[in-house]
Short mmCIF file of C-alpha atoms in Angstrom, two decimals:
data_model
loop_
_atom_site.label_atom_id
_atom_site.label_comp_id
_atom_site.label_asym_id
_atom_site.label_seq_id
_atom_site.Cartn_x
_atom_site.Cartn_y
_atom_site.Cartn_z
CA MET A 1 -80.68 -74.43 10.36
CA GLN A 2 -80.76 -76.44 13.55
CA THR A 3 -84.26 -77.74 14.36
CA THR A 4 -85.90 -77.73 17.78
CA THR A 5 -85.51 -81.54 17.82
CA ASP A 6 -81.75 -81.19 17.21
CA THR A 7 -81.63 -78.65 20.03
CA GLU A 8 -83.48 -80.96 22.42
CA ILE A 9 -81.04 -83.79 21.68
CA LEU A 10 -78.05 -81.53 22.32
CA LEU A 11 -79.58 -80.15 25.52
CA ARG A 12 -80.18 -83.64 26.84
CA ARG A 13 -76.60 -84.61 26.09
CA VAL A 14 -75.17 -81.48 27.74
CA ALA A 15 -77.39 -81.83 30.81
CA GLU A 16 -76.46 -85.48 31.35
CA ALA A 17 -72.71 -85.14 30.75
CA ALA A 18 -70.31 -84.89 33.66
CA VAL A 19 -68.38 -82.45 31.47
CA PRO A 20 -70.17 -81.50 28.24
CA ALA A 21 -68.41 -81.50 24.89
CA LEU A 22 -67.17 -78.12 23.71
CA ASP A 23 -68.72 -78.68 20.28
CA ASP A 24 -72.16 -79.32 21.80
CA LEU A 25 -72.02 -76.02 23.68
CA VAL A 26 -70.88 -74.17 20.56
CA SER A 27 -73.75 -75.72 18.57
CA LEU A 28 -76.28 -74.56 21.15
CA LEU A 29 -74.78 -71.07 21.35
CA SER A 30 -75.01 -70.83 17.56
CA VAL A 31 -78.78 -71.45 17.48
CA THR A 32 -80.59 -68.66 15.64
CA ASP A 33 -84.14 -70.02 15.37
CA PRO A 34 -86.24 -68.30 18.07
CA ALA A 35 -88.13 -71.51 18.88
CA ALA A 36 -84.86 -73.37 19.39
CA SER A 37 -83.54 -70.55 21.59
CA GLU A 38 -86.69 -70.85 23.71
CA LYS A 39 -85.92 -74.55 24.18
CA ILE A 40 -82.55 -73.59 25.64
CA TYR A 41 -84.07 -70.97 27.95
CA ASP A 42 -86.76 -73.40 29.09
CA CYS A 43 -84.19 -76.09 29.87
CA GLY A 44 -82.17 -73.60 31.92
CA ASP A 45 -85.30 -72.67 33.82
CA ARG A 46 -86.15 -76.32 34.57
CA VAL A 47 -82.64 -76.97 35.90
CA ARG A 48 -82.89 -73.80 38.02
CA GLN A 49 -86.18 -75.03 39.46
CA GLN A 50 -84.73 -78.47 40.21
CA TYR A 51 -81.58 -77.24 41.97
CA MET A 52 -82.43 -73.76 43.27
CA GLY A 53 -86.19 -73.70 43.81
CA GLU A 54 -88.51 -70.77 43.13
CA GLY A 55 -86.92 -68.15 45.37
CA ILE A 56 -85.20 -65.09 43.90
CA LEU A 57 -82.36 -63.96 46.14
CA LEU A 58 -81.55 -60.26 46.59
CA ARG A 59 -78.10 -58.68 46.90
CA GLY A 60 -77.97 -54.94 47.69
CA ILE A 61 -75.11 -53.13 45.95
CA VAL A 62 -73.16 -50.19 47.37
CA GLU A 63 -70.72 -48.82 44.77
CA PHE A 64 -68.47 -47.02 47.22
CA SER A 65 -65.84 -45.62 44.83
CA ASN A 66 -65.39 -45.16 41.09
CA HIS A 67 -61.64 -44.52 41.25
CA CYS A 68 -59.78 -47.01 39.05
CA GLU A 69 -56.18 -47.37 37.92
CA ASN A 70 -56.88 -49.89 35.16
CA THR A 71 -57.39 -49.18 31.46
CA CYS A 72 -59.90 -51.94 30.62
CA ARG A 73 -60.99 -51.08 27.09
CA TYR A 74 -64.72 -51.66 27.66
CA CYS A 75 -65.19 -50.00 31.06
CA GLY A 76 -66.28 -46.42 31.65
CA LEU A 77 -64.41 -46.32 34.97
CA ASN A 78 -61.02 -46.78 33.30
CA LYS A 79 -58.46 -44.16 34.26
CA ASN A 80 -58.28 -42.74 30.73
CA ASN A 81 -61.88 -41.52 30.94
CA LYS A 82 -61.07 -37.95 31.98
CA LYS A 83 -64.69 -36.82 31.68
CA LEU A 84 -65.81 -38.90 34.65
CA GLN A 85 -66.15 -37.16 38.00
CA ARG A 86 -64.54 -39.40 40.61
CA TYR A 87 -65.86 -40.07 44.11
CA ALA A 88 -65.24 -42.22 47.18
CA LEU A 89 -67.70 -42.74 50.02
CA SER A 90 -66.64 -42.35 53.62
CA ARG A 91 -66.95 -45.31 55.97
CA GLU A 92 -70.01 -43.67 57.50
CA GLU A 93 -71.65 -43.35 54.08
CA VAL A 94 -70.92 -47.00 53.31
CA ILE A 95 -72.45 -48.10 56.61
CA GLU A 96 -75.50 -45.88 56.02
CA GLY A 97 -75.95 -47.63 52.69
CA VAL A 98 -75.79 -51.02 54.36
CA GLY A 99 -78.36 -49.83 56.88
CA ARG A 100 -80.77 -48.99 54.05
CA ILE A 101 -80.25 -52.48 52.62
CA VAL A 102 -81.05 -54.06 55.96
CA ALA A 103 -84.15 -51.85 56.28
CA HIS A 104 -85.42 -53.45 53.07
CA LYS A 105 -84.99 -56.94 54.62
CA ILE A 106 -82.10 -57.79 52.28
CA LYS A 107 -79.36 -59.86 53.94
CA THR A 108 -76.44 -59.51 51.53
CA VAL A 109 -74.48 -56.38 50.65
CA VAL A 110 -72.08 -56.20 47.70
CA LEU A 111 -69.34 -53.62 48.32
CA GLN A 112 -68.09 -52.71 44.85
CA SER A 113 -65.51 -50.27 43.53
CA GLY A 114 -63.03 -49.64 40.79
CA GLU A 115 -59.61 -51.20 41.23
CA THR A 116 -57.05 -48.92 42.85
CA ALA A 117 -54.07 -49.10 45.18
CA GLY A 118 -55.73 -46.18 46.96
CA LEU A 119 -58.06 -48.62 48.72
CA ASP A 120 -56.30 -49.00 52.06
CA PRO A 121 -56.60 -52.65 53.18
CA GLY A 122 -56.76 -51.67 56.86
CA TRP A 123 -59.49 -49.08 56.29
CA PHE A 124 -61.52 -51.58 54.30
CA ALA A 125 -61.02 -54.30 56.93
CA GLN A 126 -62.33 -51.98 59.64
CA THR A 127 -65.31 -51.07 57.46
CA ILE A 128 -66.13 -54.78 57.10
CA ARG A 129 -65.78 -55.31 60.88
CA ASP A 130 -68.10 -52.39 61.60
CA ILE A 131 -70.71 -53.73 59.19
CA LYS A 132 -70.59 -57.22 60.66
CA LYS A 133 -70.78 -55.85 64.20
CA ARG A 134 -73.83 -53.68 63.49
CA PHE A 135 -75.81 -55.86 61.10
CA ASP A 136 -76.72 -59.51 60.56
CA ILE A 137 -75.74 -59.44 56.91
CA SER A 138 -73.48 -61.30 54.50
CA VAL A 139 -70.73 -59.21 52.94
CA THR A 140 -69.61 -59.71 49.34
CA LEU A 141 -66.57 -57.81 48.08
CA SER A 142 -65.90 -56.80 44.47
CA VAL A 143 -62.78 -54.64 44.39
CA GLY A 144 -60.61 -56.43 41.84
CA GLU A 145 -57.21 -58.07 41.87
CA LYS A 146 -55.35 -57.81 45.18
CA ASN A 147 -52.57 -59.71 46.88
CA ARG A 148 -53.30 -62.72 49.04
CA ASP A 149 -52.53 -60.83 52.27
CA ALA A 150 -55.28 -58.29 51.57
CA TYR A 151 -57.78 -61.04 50.74
CA LYS A 152 -56.80 -62.84 53.96
CA LEU A 153 -57.16 -59.67 56.06
CA TRP A 154 -60.66 -59.00 54.71
CA LYS A 155 -61.74 -62.61 55.19
CA GLU A 156 -60.59 -62.47 58.81
CA ALA A 157 -62.48 -59.17 59.22
CA GLY A 158 -65.70 -61.00 58.33
CA ALA A 159 -66.14 -60.85 54.55
CA ASP A 160 -68.09 -63.86 53.29
CA ARG A 161 -67.89 -63.72 49.50
CA TYR A 162 -65.86 -62.25 46.69
CA LEU A 163 -66.87 -61.53 43.10
CA LEU A 164 -64.09 -61.39 40.49
CA LYS A 165 -65.30 -61.97 36.94
CA ILE A 166 -62.88 -63.65 34.57
CA GLU A 167 -64.60 -61.63 31.77
CA THR A 168 -63.21 -64.07 29.14
CA THR A 169 -61.11 -67.23 29.33
CA ASP A 170 -59.51 -66.47 25.97
CA ASP A 171 -56.15 -65.32 27.36
CA LYS A 172 -55.22 -63.31 24.27
CA LEU A 173 -58.59 -61.56 24.18
CA TYR A 174 -58.37 -61.01 27.94
CA GLU A 175 -55.06 -59.21 27.60
CA ARG A 176 -56.28 -57.14 24.61
CA MET A 177 -59.24 -56.00 26.70
CA HIS A 178 -57.11 -55.39 29.83
CA PRO A 179 -53.86 -53.59 28.91
CA GLY A 180 -51.14 -54.11 31.50
CA MET A 181 -53.00 -56.97 33.20
CA SER A 182 -52.46 -60.71 32.91
CA PHE A 183 -54.87 -63.59 32.59
CA GLU A 184 -52.60 -65.71 34.82
CA ASN A 185 -52.85 -63.21 37.67
CA ARG A 186 -56.63 -63.15 37.38
CA VAL A 187 -56.73 -66.93 37.74
CA ARG A 188 -54.24 -66.70 40.63
CA CYS A 189 -56.55 -64.30 42.47
CA LEU A 190 -59.53 -66.63 42.03
CA GLY A 191 -57.47 -69.51 43.39
CA ASP A 192 -56.38 -67.49 46.42
CA LEU A 193 -59.95 -66.49 47.18
CA ARG A 194 -61.18 -70.08 47.11
CA GLU A 195 -58.28 -71.32 49.24
CA LEU A 196 -58.98 -68.61 51.83
CA GLY A 197 -62.57 -69.80 52.18
CA TYR A 198 -64.50 -67.12 50.33
CA GLN A 199 -67.66 -68.09 48.54
CA THR A 200 -66.21 -67.12 45.18
CA GLY A 201 -67.96 -65.67 42.16
CA SER A 202 -66.79 -65.17 38.61
CA GLY A 203 -68.50 -64.48 35.28
CA ASN A 204 -68.07 -63.15 31.77
CA ILE A 205 -69.08 -60.47 29.28
CA ILE A 206 -71.00 -61.60 26.20
CA GLY A 207 -70.33 -59.86 22.91
CA LEU A 208 -66.83 -58.44 23.44
CA PRO A 209 -65.27 -57.48 20.10
CA GLY A 210 -63.21 -60.45 18.89
CA GLN A 211 -65.00 -62.96 21.12
CA THR A 212 -66.04 -66.25 19.49
CA LEU A 213 -68.74 -68.76 20.38
CA GLU A 214 -65.98 -71.26 21.15
CA SER A 215 -64.54 -68.76 23.62
CA ILE A 216 -67.90 -68.44 25.39
CA ALA A 217 -68.25 -72.24 25.46
CA ARG A 218 -64.81 -72.44 27.09
CA ASP A 219 -65.96 -69.86 29.66
CA ILE A 220 -68.85 -72.16 30.61
CA LEU A 221 -66.48 -75.11 30.97
CA PHE A 222 -64.17 -72.92 33.08
CA PHE A 223 -67.09 -72.13 35.40
CA LYS A 224 -67.81 -75.84 35.66
CA GLU A 225 -64.19 -76.79 36.31
CA HIS A 226 -63.75 -74.26 39.11
CA ASP A 227 -67.16 -74.94 40.64
CA PHE A 228 -67.81 -71.28 41.42
CA ASP A 229 -70.45 -70.38 43.96
CA MET A 230 -71.73 -67.41 41.91
CA ILE A 231 -71.51 -66.58 38.20
CA GLY A 232 -72.45 -63.20 36.70
CA ILE A 233 -73.17 -63.04 32.96
CA GLY A 234 -74.06 -59.86 31.11
CA PRO A 235 -73.97 -58.42 27.60
CA PHE A 236 -71.24 -56.07 26.41
CA ILE A 237 -72.55 -52.49 26.34
CA PRO A 238 -70.11 -50.05 24.72
CA HIS A 239 -69.28 -46.89 26.64
CA PRO A 240 -68.65 -43.75 24.54
CA GLY A 241 -65.74 -42.78 26.81
CA THR A 242 -63.77 -45.92 25.94
CA GLU A 243 -61.81 -47.27 22.98
CA LEU A 244 -64.71 -49.61 22.19
CA GLY A 245 -67.37 -46.91 22.26
CA GLU A 246 -68.31 -47.37 18.60
CA LYS A 247 -68.59 -51.16 18.70
CA HIS A 248 -71.86 -53.09 18.58
CA LYS A 249 -73.63 -54.19 21.76
CA GLY A 250 -73.76 -57.83 22.74
CA THR A 251 -77.07 -59.46 21.84
CA VAL A 252 -79.71 -60.35 24.38
CA ASP A 253 -80.29 -63.78 22.83
CA LEU A 254 -76.64 -64.83 23.14
CA ALA A 255 -76.43 -63.53 26.71
CA LEU A 256 -79.59 -65.45 27.66
CA LYS A 257 -78.38 -68.63 25.98
CA THR A 258 -75.14 -68.30 27.96
CA VAL A 259 -77.09 -67.88 31.21
CA ALA A 260 -79.21 -70.93 30.42
CA LEU A 261 -76.29 -73.15 29.40
CA THR A 262 -74.27 -72.05 32.43
CA ARG A 263 -77.23 -73.07 34.61
CA ILE A 264 -77.54 -76.43 32.83
CA VAL A 265 -73.81 -77.17 33.15
CA THR A 266 -73.11 -75.81 36.66
CA LYS A 267 -76.48 -76.87 38.15
CA ASN A 268 -76.44 -75.11 41.52
CA ALA A 269 -74.39 -71.93 41.24
CA HIS A 270 -76.14 -68.65 42.06
CA LEU A 271 -76.73 -66.77 38.78
CA PRO A 272 -77.92 -63.15 38.78
CA ALA A 273 -80.12 -61.58 36.18
CA THR A 274 -77.60 -58.77 35.84
CA THR A 275 -78.24 -55.05 35.71
CA ALA A 276 -76.65 -55.07 32.24
CA LEU A 277 -79.50 -57.33 31.06
CA GLY A 278 -81.87 -54.67 32.34
CA SER A 279 -80.07 -51.87 30.49
CA LEU A 280 -80.64 -52.75 26.84
CA GLY A 281 -83.77 -50.70 26.23
CA LYS A 282 -86.25 -53.25 27.54
CA ASP A 283 -85.67 -54.71 30.99
CA HIS A 284 -84.47 -58.21 30.12
CA ARG A 285 -83.83 -59.22 33.73
CA VAL A 286 -87.15 -61.05 33.72
CA ASP A 287 -85.95 -62.98 30.67
CA GLY A 288 -82.77 -63.81 32.57
CA LEU A 289 -84.81 -65.16 35.47
CA LYS A 290 -86.82 -67.26 33.01
CA ALA A 291 -83.60 -68.65 31.49
CA GLY A 292 -82.07 -69.96 34.72
CA ALA A 293 -81.08 -66.98 36.89
CA ASN A 294 -82.09 -66.84 40.57
CA VAL A 295 -80.61 -63.55 41.88
CA LEU A 296 -81.40 -59.84 41.51
CA MET A 297 -79.12 -57.03 42.64
CA PRO A 298 -80.93 -53.78 43.54
CA ASN A 299 -78.72 -50.71 43.79
CA PHE A 300 -78.33 -48.85 47.10
CA THR A 301 -75.55 -46.47 46.06
CA PRO A 302 -76.51 -42.96 47.26
CA ALA A 303 -78.28 -41.01 44.52
CA PRO A 304 -75.65 -38.27 44.07
CA TYR A 305 -73.05 -40.89 43.19
CA ARG A 306 -75.00 -43.58 41.37
CA LYS A 307 -74.75 -41.91 37.95
CA LEU A 308 -70.99 -41.63 38.39
CA TYR A 309 -70.48 -45.40 38.65
CA GLU A 310 -70.85 -45.66 34.91
CA ILE A 311 -69.23 -48.90 33.77
CA TYR A 312 -71.53 -48.68 30.74
CA PRO A 313 -74.10 -46.05 29.66
CA ASP A 314 -77.87 -46.05 30.19
CA LYS A 315 -77.60 -48.14 33.32
CA ARG A 316 -80.98 -49.03 34.73
CA CYS A 317 -82.62 -47.28 37.72
CA LEU A 318 -80.19 -44.36 37.95
CA ASP A 319 -82.89 -41.79 38.70
CA GLU A 320 -84.97 -43.81 41.14
CA PRO A 321 -84.84 -43.21 44.90
CA VAL A 322 -82.34 -45.34 46.80
CA GLY A 323 -83.82 -48.80 47.32
CA ALA A 324 -86.70 -48.32 44.88
CA CYS A 325 -85.58 -51.41 42.95
CA ALA A 326 -86.12 -53.49 46.07
CA PHE A 327 -89.84 -52.76 45.82
CA CYS A 328 -90.19 -53.54 42.11
CA VAL A 329 -88.59 -56.99 42.44
CA GLU A 330 -91.64 -58.29 44.30
CA GLY A 331 -93.81 -57.51 41.29
CA MET A 332 -91.18 -58.91 38.94
CA ALA A 333 -91.17 -62.16 40.88
CA ARG A 334 -94.97 -62.43 40.92
CA SER A 335 -95.16 -61.78 37.17
CA ILE A 336 -93.36 -65.08 36.51
CA GLY A 337 -94.86 -67.11 39.33
CA ARG A 338 -91.81 -66.85 41.58
CA CYS A 339 -91.18 -65.39 45.03
CA VAL A 340 -88.51 -63.25 46.66
CA ASP A 341 -86.24 -65.13 49.08
CA TYR A 342 -85.04 -62.78 51.83
CA GLY A 343 -82.45 -65.22 53.15
CA LYS A 344 -78.69 -64.67 53.05
CA GLY A 345 -78.42 -66.92 50.03
CA ASN A 346 -75.21 -68.70 50.92
CA SER A 347 -73.69 -71.09 48.45
CA ILE A 348 -75.69 -74.26 48.04
CA LYS A 349 -72.43 -76.00 47.17
CA ARG A 350 -71.21 -75.52 50.74
CA ARG A 351 -74.53 -75.92 52.51
CA ALA A 352 -73.53 -73.02 54.76
CA SER A 353 -76.10 -71.75 57.22
#
């Protein structure tokens, strides 16, 4: 068993390396001793403090449609889930949701949906323009793989950021998890987004069936190589309406170690304590914040629809009033000696205002 001293030596080596060794990351991910795991979390937290400060940024989410044409094997929105009632918000409903976010002093909205050709690029561009005209707010998009022209149109309409998780950098595992999709196209989309000037986010799922520790270590090196502005990391939670519904959940410890090591390696990317971390019985978002995360993402999807955006089951805060999470984050921040930062939270890498 690896000792805490061994762990400290590895952490120092990883933190000081321009590009850490794959084997060092795998060794740290393989730690099973709770005291050694705590060393990893603590190191992630120290690096977060050094590069990001004490503020916890807020991003308000509006899940405006659960229509999806993909068949991702882990996702409850996949088109083969015939039990799911589908919905799509009108432009007015989307803008009302953004208004509620602004009323809670939050200055970033994440517009999220399933991936479908039914999302009209022109309609979405006008929605973005209307939001930017009415509100002083940053707009993050998370609507999947699109062509470069659509990304360009939305950037010109005023979108600031785009979140497109790689999910896994193991190309064979990626294609097993995403039938009919290609790893190369995913990487192409991320390249287009960066070239078009989006603050670009990616991320992965921890605990996918068939995933190895080496695969997760390669994910972290991928995040480093591409210098992403945002990185979302969450545990795999099986959905009963998918092919993987009977598989085991990802473990909290491995997800937290991945958050911490991603912080140590990438230094100044924005890392959320994801909703998935808060949906494993206990709310582990606080643990994520203590392992290197600096972002929380309260949900502002209208109550009638929130339960229908079921990527995974038992999602946190489904029954609370819209915006209730925005109140609880203040207490969450105080409980760990941190504060809520109500700024726009632009990428530190770009020093944007």
